[in-house]
Amino acid sequence: MPLLEVRDLRTYYYTMRGVVRAVDGVSFTLEKGETLGIAGESGCGKSTLAWSLLKLVPPPGRIVGGSILVDGMDVTKMSEHEVRSKIRWRKISMIFQGAMNAFNPVIKVGDQVIEPLLLHTDMDREEAWARAEEMVKHVGLPPEILERYPHELSGGQKQRLVIAMALLLEPDIVIADEPTTALDVVIQAQILNLMKRLYREKGMSIILITHDLSVIAELAERVAIMYAGKIVELGPAEAVFENPLHPYTQALLKAVPRLRGPKERLYYIPGAPPDLRNPPRGCRFNPRCERRFEPCDREEPPLVEAEKGHYVACWLYARR
Amino acid sequence: MSSPELGEVILDLKDLRVWFPIRRGLIETITGRPRLYVRAVDGVSFEIRRRETFCLVGESGCGKTTTGKALLRLVPITGGSARFRPSKEVAEELERRGVEFDEDGMVDIFKLTDKQFHPLRRDIQMVYQDPYGSLNPRFRVRDILEEPLIVHKIGETRSERLEYIARALEMVKLTPVSEFVDRYPHQLSGGQRQRVAIARAIIMNPVLVVADEPVSMLDVSIRAEILELFNILKERIGLSFIYITHDLSTARYVCNRIAVMYLGRIVELGPADDVIQDPQHPYTEALVAAIPEPDPRNRARMRDIKIKGEVPSPVNIPPGCRFHPRCVLYEAALKRGEPWAKLCTQAEPPLVEVKKGHYAACYKHEAARPKGFTG
Ligand SMILES: Nc1ncnc2c1ncn2[C@@H]1O[C@H](COP(=O)(O)OP(=O)(O)OP(=O)(O)O)[C@@H](O)[C@H]1O
Ligand SMILES: Nc1ncnc2c1ncn2[C@@H]1O[C@H](COP(=O)(O)OP(=O)(O)OP(=O)(O)O)[C@@H](O)[C@H]1O
Ligand SMILES: [Mg+2]
Ligand SMILES: [Mg+2]
């Protein structure tokens, strides 16, 4: 049984100007000790998917369909109390996008880091602090750093603390939403090394979310490509990077600037991602697709297994 | 990239320094503690030619934006000179205001009075780091683009100005124009907003555009679209760009030359591909080694981090070479007992030519050591 199984998940935002279908029929599984990368352009629903897994979708958003099975329990059916006591931090923890900028400036970072321990275990402050010191060493920082205030830390140090915090309760799954975006390349490389090490030592499962395919390549064994609320391609990293099937994946990879090798004109995908209140009919990528043909704007392509373990939702590969 | 012929020098920046004073507390003022400064830019020199794209890269806080702002005199200038070659229209206006040109037909923009500098704001434009914050949310696209025309008295009538606006929008490919002129910023995507900001910069037909890349995450595809636009503008209207970025791999696609900044100084400068493929300064080497690439084989290896510790504060700049406390090369040289290693803690290494057109400020190059130095 996989550690996590997501089936046909739908999460919509009910705004005054219409329903935003941010996650619209997403399915995938995550095995124990596996790293899954989720990539896609800004606004395609990556963070919304992550929040859904922890049942933390901000209003006016709501999970409206599908299931999220963790150890056979369906998170979507749980009460807030159950999610808090059984899932969050213990089973699944999350490194939130931009969390390092969310430390309260007037409270010592240590007191903020131990908060999940105080909330979710019966440790007292002293025990929690000692535990946090251990974890802080693990992410390569001196334990004294817990005594400091946020403004006394660099961006890279704060991001390490956010990672330490996500690991405190030794969860089975860690979701990392853009863990290195907006960090300098050197610090980014340090954080990626840290995540590789933790992953090897602790055997955790990781869901890595980012728009940066190069970062995904550094960590993920399997890769899911999202477009406009849907997974359009899913497979082993080698297959997705070396033999991308979906025209969207092909275009995304072509747009990545390379540091070495021949320098062609930088490619970009013409047009803009669709308005998720009113997505195009058929395949959502069809208005921007170079290989569009007759069925694409009429019917939605199913996700089919094109090669072993390599799935794609595109009419080029599906039988009608 | 088809690179057009470069023209004459349009900007010659020498020894730019921008130091921000740190506010002192009452006690410090009374006890006469010396004033402290954030040395944001601390001796930067470079030249830019017509149709050239010049990249400034480096870690956050190394002084890239401040260097760009100095050229528009948006920050107090502590020292240095910036000789600039104005366009014909602006040169005529400057003459009317009694500005003297040097024998090359250039003016030092740091020496002008505010009043004299005003017309130069046409020739030097900046596209700011944040496409969200830099457009007035209550202005339509047409108002955003019309404002600089009115300020600089370009176009007699509204319809004449609208023609300029349409041309600028076409240039940045926000077409059909009628589809975009009446929109507000919030009705545009991030990439479209960035293009409006670029349209506003080029509508005045400037000589130089300082483009500060957003650190906020632009998707690769949007970024590629904007970089491609720069290349087209360079060829079509002979613009020069200073392109500011964190990202060496995108720099390679648009830039003729790259300057790598560290803590307020340029430590390496050279042809774009050469700087990336054959870096001559240990800091550049560390930057290049840290950049991830979309290759799943990278999973199997740890990244080699060729740099120690963290960026020091620009208030307490280390003595000698400001990079030495983080330099793995210095550490190794010291261990091996290389005589030149002691120079690293003594004096700032000069930026010297180490290959054709390729400069570096590091004592590992003999040319950087004092004359006759043998150890
Ligand atoms: N609170 C909200 N109310 C209404 N719409 C929202 C809300 N939060 C997100 N959305 C919309 O839902 C869609 C998905 O947003 P989400 O933040 O999940 O995208 P993302 O893939 O994480 O993007 P990014 O890469 O920019 O972080 C977007 O179209 C966004 O505008
Ligand atoms: N107005 C100011 N007053 C005091 N210090 C300043 C001011 N503006 C910038 N600084 C400092 O000067 C240094 C250089 O800042 P600058 O914004 O030029 O860096 P940057 O290279 O553009 O960084 P980033 O990549 O993060 O945009 C930083 O240490 C910054 O904190
Ligand atoms: Mg997000
Ligand atoms: Mg900046």
mmCIF file of N, CA and C in Angstrom, chain A residues 171-247:
data_model
loop_
_atom_site.group_PDB
_atom_site.id
_atom_site.type_symbol
_atom_site.label_atom_id
_atom_site.label_comp_id
_atom_site.label_asym_id
_atom_site.label_seq_id
_atom_site.Cartn_x
_atom_site.Cartn_y
_atom_site.Cartn_z
ATOM 1 N N PRO A 171 8.015 13.348 10.702
ATOM 2 C CA PRO A 171 6.859 12.927 9.928
ATOM 3 C C PRO A 171 7.271 11.928 8.835
ATOM 4 N N ASP A 172 6.289 11.197 8.313
ATOM 5 C CA ASP A 172 6.578 10.273 7.210
ATOM 6 C C ASP A 172 6.780 11.039 5.913
ATOM 7 N N ILE A 173 6.013 12.129 5.777
ATOM 8 C CA ILE A 173 6.033 12.882 4.521
ATOM 9 C C ILE A 173 6.327 14.355 4.814
ATOM 10 N N VAL A 174 7.262 14.915 4.067
ATOM 11 C CA VAL A 174 7.490 16.356 4.154
ATOM 12 C C VAL A 174 7.142 16.971 2.808
ATOM 13 N N ILE A 175 6.288 17.994 2.834
ATOM 14 C CA ILE A 175 5.973 18.728 1.614
ATOM 15 C C ILE A 175 6.819 19.996 1.617
ATOM 16 N N ALA A 176 7.607 20.195 0.577
ATOM 17 C CA ALA A 176 8.442 21.394 0.507
ATOM 18 C C ALA A 176 7.957 22.239 -0.666
ATOM 19 N N ASP A 177 7.318 23.387 -0.361
ATOM 20 C CA ASP A 177 6.755 24.254 -1.396
ATOM 21 C C ASP A 177 7.756 25.373 -1.697
ATOM 22 N N GLU A 178 8.371 25.325 -2.865
ATOM 23 C CA GLU A 178 9.379 26.312 -3.274
ATOM 24 C C GLU A 178 10.420 26.548 -2.176
ATOM 25 N N PRO A 179 11.108 25.492 -1.716
ATOM 26 C CA PRO A 179 12.013 25.666 -0.574
ATOM 27 C C PRO A 179 13.246 26.506 -0.881
ATOM 28 N N THR A 180 13.585 26.694 -2.148
ATOM 29 C CA THR A 180 14.807 27.452 -2.444
ATOM 30 C C THR A 180 14.565 28.670 -3.323
ATOM 31 N N THR A 181 13.319 28.925 -3.702
ATOM 32 C CA THR A 181 13.043 30.074 -4.556
ATOM 33 C C THR A 181 13.371 31.351 -3.789
ATOM 34 N N ALA A 182 13.955 32.308 -4.475
ATOM 35 C CA ALA A 182 14.323 33.597 -3.882
ATOM 36 C C ALA A 182 15.554 33.497 -2.987
ATOM 37 N N LEU A 183 16.219 32.334 -2.961
ATOM 38 C CA LEU A 183 17.507 32.263 -2.275
ATOM 39 C C LEU A 183 18.611 32.366 -3.329
ATOM 40 N N ASP A 184 19.760 32.884 -2.915
ATOM 41 C CA ASP A 184 20.892 32.935 -3.842
ATOM 42 C C ASP A 184 21.354 31.538 -4.220
ATOM 43 N N VAL A 185 22.003 31.420 -5.383
ATOM 44 C CA VAL A 185 22.387 30.086 -5.872
ATOM 45 C C VAL A 185 23.262 29.309 -4.894
ATOM 46 N N VAL A 186 24.172 29.993 -4.224
ATOM 47 C CA VAL A 186 25.062 29.271 -3.314
ATOM 48 C C VAL A 186 24.248 28.700 -2.146
ATOM 49 N N ILE A 187 23.364 29.523 -1.599
ATOM 50 C CA ILE A 187 22.532 29.062 -0.486
ATOM 51 C C ILE A 187 21.569 27.978 -0.980
ATOM 52 N N GLN A 188 21.049 28.154 -2.174
ATOM 53 C CA GLN A 188 20.176 27.143 -2.758
ATOM 54 C C GLN A 188 20.893 25.793 -2.839
ATOM 55 N N ALA A 189 22.145 25.809 -3.290
ATOM 56 C CA ALA A 189 22.904 24.561 -3.400
ATOM 57 C C ALA A 189 23.101 23.934 -2.023
ATOM 58 N N GLN A 190 23.341 24.780 -1.019
ATOM 59 C CA GLN A 190 23.512 24.255 0.350
ATOM 60 C C GLN A 190 22.224 23.596 0.838
ATOM 61 N N ILE A 191 21.091 24.245 0.593
ATOM 62 C CA ILE A 191 19.801 23.701 1.051
ATOM 63 C C ILE A 191 19.497 22.395 0.305
ATOM 64 N N LEU A 192 19.795 22.347 -0.982
ATOM 65 C CA LEU A 192 19.539 21.121 -1.740
ATOM 66 C C LEU A 192 20.420 19.973 -1.229
ATOM 67 N N ASN A 193 21.683 20.277 -0.941
ATOM 68 C CA ASN A 193 22.552 19.251 -0.350
ATOM 69 C C ASN A 193 21.985 18.755 0.976
ATOM 70 N N LEU A 194 21.521 19.704 1.773
ATOM 71 C CA LEU A 194 20.941 19.348 3.068
ATOM 72 C C LEU A 194 19.746 18.417 2.891
ATOM 73 N N MET A 195 18.874 18.748 1.940
ATOM 74 C CA MET A 195 17.691 17.911 1.728
ATOM 75 C C MET A 195 18.081 16.524 1.227
ATOM 76 N N LYS A 196 19.103 16.457 0.385
ATOM 77 C CA LYS A 196 19.573 15.154 -0.083
ATOM 78 C C LYS A 196 20.071 14.311 1.087
ATOM 79 N N ARG A 197 20.823 14.967 1.967
ATOM 80 C CA ARG A 197 21.391 14.239 3.105
ATOM 81 C C ARG A 197 20.282 13.752 4.041
ATOM 82 N N LEU A 198 19.358 14.627 4.361
ATOM 83 C CA LEU A 198 18.284 14.265 5.285
ATOM 84 C C LEU A 198 17.453 13.128 4.726
ATOM 85 N N TYR A 199 17.255 13.200 3.437
ATOM 86 C CA TYR A 199 16.442 12.209 2.773
ATOM 87 C C TYR A 199 17.116 10.838 2.846
ATOM 88 N N ARG A 200 18.446 10.839 2.649
ATOM 89 C CA ARG A 200 19.167 9.567 2.735
ATOM 90 C C ARG A 200 19.207 9.032 4.150
ATOM 91 N N GLU A 201 19.448 9.954 5.108
ATOM 92 C CA GLU A 201 19.617 9.499 6.490
ATOM 93 C C GLU A 201 18.301 9.085 7.124
ATOM 94 N N LYS A 202 17.257 9.825 6.801
ATOM 95 C CA LYS A 202 16.008 9.614 7.528
ATOM 96 C C LYS A 202 15.003 8.788 6.746
ATOM 97 N N GLY A 203 15.266 8.568 5.483
ATOM 98 C CA GLY A 203 14.356 7.761 4.686
ATOM 99 C C GLY A 203 12.948 8.327 4.590
ATOM 100 N N MET A 204 12.845 9.663 4.648
ATOM 101 C CA MET A 204 11.518 10.273 4.559
ATOM 102 C C MET A 204 11.012 10.264 3.125
ATOM 103 N N SER A 205 9.706 10.475 2.995
ATOM 104 C CA SER A 205 9.153 10.738 1.673
ATOM 105 C C SER A 205 9.018 12.245 1.534
ATOM 106 N N ILE A 206 9.326 12.739 0.353
ATOM 107 C CA ILE A 206 9.284 14.188 0.146
ATOM 108 C C ILE A 206 8.416 14.507 -1.068
ATOM 109 N N ILE A 207 7.575 15.532 -0.918
ATOM 110 C CA ILE A 207 6.906 16.093 -2.096
ATOM 111 C C ILE A 207 7.524 17.463 -2.318
ATOM 112 N N LEU A 208 8.251 17.602 -3.401
ATOM 113 C CA LEU A 208 8.968 18.843 -3.677
ATOM 114 C C LEU A 208 8.208 19.622 -4.741
ATOM 115 N N ILE A 209 7.788 20.826 -4.374
ATOM 116 C CA ILE A 209 6.999 21.634 -5.294
ATOM 117 C C ILE A 209 7.805 22.835 -5.733
ATOM 118 N N THR A 210 7.970 23.030 -7.015
ATOM 119 C CA THR A 210 8.656 24.236 -7.482
ATOM 120 C C THR A 210 8.394 24.451 -8.966
ATOM 121 N N HIS A 211 8.526 25.696 -9.397
ATOM 122 C CA HIS A 211 8.391 25.949 -10.828
ATOM 123 C C HIS A 211 9.729 25.734 -11.529
ATOM 124 N N ASP A 212 10.780 25.450 -10.734
ATOM 125 C CA ASP A 212 12.127 25.376 -11.296
ATOM 126 C C ASP A 212 12.512 23.916 -11.567
ATOM 127 N N LEU A 213 12.516 23.546 -12.835
ATOM 128 C CA LEU A 213 12.779 22.154 -13.193
ATOM 129 C C LEU A 213 14.188 21.717 -12.823
ATOM 130 N N SER A 214 15.125 22.649 -12.768
ATOM 131 C CA SER A 214 16.488 22.281 -12.399
ATOM 132 C C SER A 214 16.536 21.836 -10.937
ATOM 133 N N VAL A 215 15.753 22.475 -10.103
ATOM 134 C CA VAL A 215 15.706 22.088 -8.692
ATOM 135 C C VAL A 215 15.046 20.715 -8.542
ATOM 136 N N ILE A 216 13.990 20.482 -9.309
ATOM 137 C CA ILE A 216 13.330 19.170 -9.299
ATOM 138 C C ILE A 216 14.340 18.075 -9.674
ATOM 139 N N ALA A 217 15.159 18.351 -10.693
ATOM 140 C CA ALA A 217 16.107 17.343 -11.174
ATOM 141 C C ALA A 217 17.120 16.971 -10.094
ATOM 142 N N GLU A 218 17.390 17.913 -9.184
ATOM 143 C CA GLU A 218 18.363 17.650 -8.130
ATOM 144 C C GLU A 218 17.858 16.631 -7.114
ATOM 145 N N LEU A 219 16.547 16.502 -6.974
ATOM 146 C CA LEU A 219 16.024 15.695 -5.864
ATOM 147 C C LEU A 219 15.015 14.611 -6.239
ATOM 148 N N ALA A 220 14.171 14.890 -7.228
ATOM 149 C CA ALA A 220 12.996 14.035 -7.387
ATOM 150 C C ALA A 220 13.285 12.754 -8.157
ATOM 151 N N GLU A 221 12.729 11.637 -7.654
ATOM 152 C CA GLU A 221 12.822 10.375 -8.391
ATOM 153 C C GLU A 221 11.690 10.254 -9.388
ATOM 154 N N ARG A 222 10.530 10.786 -8.981
ATOM 155 C CA ARG A 222 9.416 10.830 -9.920
ATOM 156 C C ARG A 222 8.970 12.269 -10.068
ATOM 157 N N VAL A 223 8.432 12.605 -11.223
ATOM 158 C CA VAL A 223 8.064 13.987 -11.503
ATOM 159 C C VAL A 223 6.631 14.057 -12.031
ATOM 160 N N ALA A 224 5.862 14.989 -11.482
ATOM 161 C CA ALA A 224 4.533 15.272 -12.015
ATOM 162 C C ALA A 224 4.542 16.685 -12.583
ATOM 163 N N ILE A 225 4.043 16.850 -13.798
ATOM 164 C CA ILE A 225 3.958 18.181 -14.401
ATOM 165 C C ILE A 225 2.503 18.620 -14.344
ATOM 166 N N MET A 226 2.281 19.806 -13.733
ATOM 167 C CA MET A 226 0.910 20.311 -13.615
ATOM 168 C C MET A 226 0.667 21.420 -14.615
ATOM 169 N N TYR A 227 -0.524 21.455 -15.156
ATOM 170 C CA TYR A 227 -0.917 22.588 -15.992
ATOM 171 C C TYR A 227 -2.370 22.906 -15.695
ATOM 172 N N ALA A 228 -2.636 24.146 -15.318
ATOM 173 C CA ALA A 228 -3.993 24.629 -15.096
ATOM 174 C C ALA A 228 -4.839 23.657 -14.260
ATOM 175 N N GLY A 229 -4.305 23.268 -13.109
ATOM 176 C CA GLY A 229 -5.094 22.485 -12.166
ATOM 177 C C GLY A 229 -5.080 20.991 -12.384
ATOM 178 N N LYS A 230 -4.339 20.527 -13.388
ATOM 179 C CA LYS A 230 -4.326 19.089 -13.683
ATOM 180 C C LYS A 230 -2.898 18.577 -13.821
ATOM 181 N N ILE A 231 -2.729 17.283 -13.539
ATOM 182 C CA ILE A 231 -1.444 16.667 -13.849
ATOM 183 C C ILE A 231 -1.499 16.219 -15.307
ATOM 184 N N VAL A 232 -0.554 16.709 -16.124
ATOM 185 C CA VAL A 232 -0.580 16.355 -17.541
ATOM 186 C C VAL A 232 0.462 15.294 -17.885
ATOM 187 N N GLU A 233 1.465 15.136 -16.997
ATOM 188 C CA GLU A 233 2.463 14.091 -17.234
ATOM 189 C C GLU A 233 3.042 13.658 -15.895
ATOM 190 N N LEU A 234 3.308 12.371 -15.767
ATOM 191 C CA LEU A 234 3.812 11.829 -14.508
ATOM 192 C C LEU A 234 4.666 10.619 -14.819
ATOM 193 N N GLY A 235 5.878 10.595 -14.263
ATOM 194 C CA GLY A 235 6.716 9.433 -14.534
ATOM 195 C C GLY A 235 8.044 9.519 -13.820
ATOM 196 N N PRO A 236 8.906 8.521 -13.989
ATOM 197 C CA PRO A 236 10.247 8.568 -13.407
ATOM 198 C C PRO A 236 11.000 9.784 -13.942
ATOM 199 N N ALA A 237 11.830 10.404 -13.095
ATOM 200 C CA ALA A 237 12.525 11.630 -13.490
ATOM 201 C C ALA A 237 13.273 11.454 -14.805
ATOM 202 N N GLU A 238 13.982 10.337 -14.945
ATOM 203 C CA GLU A 238 14.763 10.130 -16.167
ATOM 204 C C GLU A 238 13.853 10.170 -17.393
ATOM 205 N N ALA A 239 12.697 9.508 -17.296
ATOM 206 C CA ALA A 239 11.790 9.453 -18.439
ATOM 207 C C ALA A 239 11.244 10.838 -18.763
ATOM 208 N N VAL A 240 10.825 11.582 -17.734
ATOM 209 C CA VAL A 240 10.203 12.887 -17.983
ATOM 210 C C VAL A 240 11.231 13.887 -18.530
ATOM 211 N N PHE A 241 12.461 13.848 -17.991
ATOM 212 C CA PHE A 241 13.458 14.815 -18.454
ATOM 213 C C PHE A 241 14.066 14.420 -19.801
ATOM 214 N N GLU A 242 14.256 13.125 -20.002
ATOM 215 C CA GLU A 242 14.947 12.723 -21.223
ATOM 216 C C GLU A 242 14.012 12.359 -22.365
ATOM 217 N N ASN A 243 12.793 11.991 -22.023
ATOM 218 C CA ASN A 243 11.837 11.650 -23.067
ATOM 219 C C ASN A 243 10.467 12.226 -22.723
ATOM 220 N N PRO A 244 10.390 13.566 -22.643
ATOM 221 C CA PRO A 244 9.105 14.169 -22.276
ATOM 222 C C PRO A 244 8.069 13.879 -23.363
ATOM 223 N N LEU A 245 6.854 13.565 -22.951
ATOM 224 C CA LEU A 245 5.834 13.193 -23.926
ATOM 225 C C LEU A 245 4.863 14.333 -24.205
ATOM 226 N N HIS A 246 4.426 15.012 -23.162
ATOM 227 C CA HIS A 246 3.416 16.050 -23.358
ATOM 228 C C HIS A 246 4.048 17.285 -24.013
ATOM 229 N N PRO A 247 3.377 17.875 -24.999
ATOM 230 C CA PRO A 247 3.943 19.078 -25.626
ATOM 231 C C PRO A 247 4.222 20.192 -24.611
#
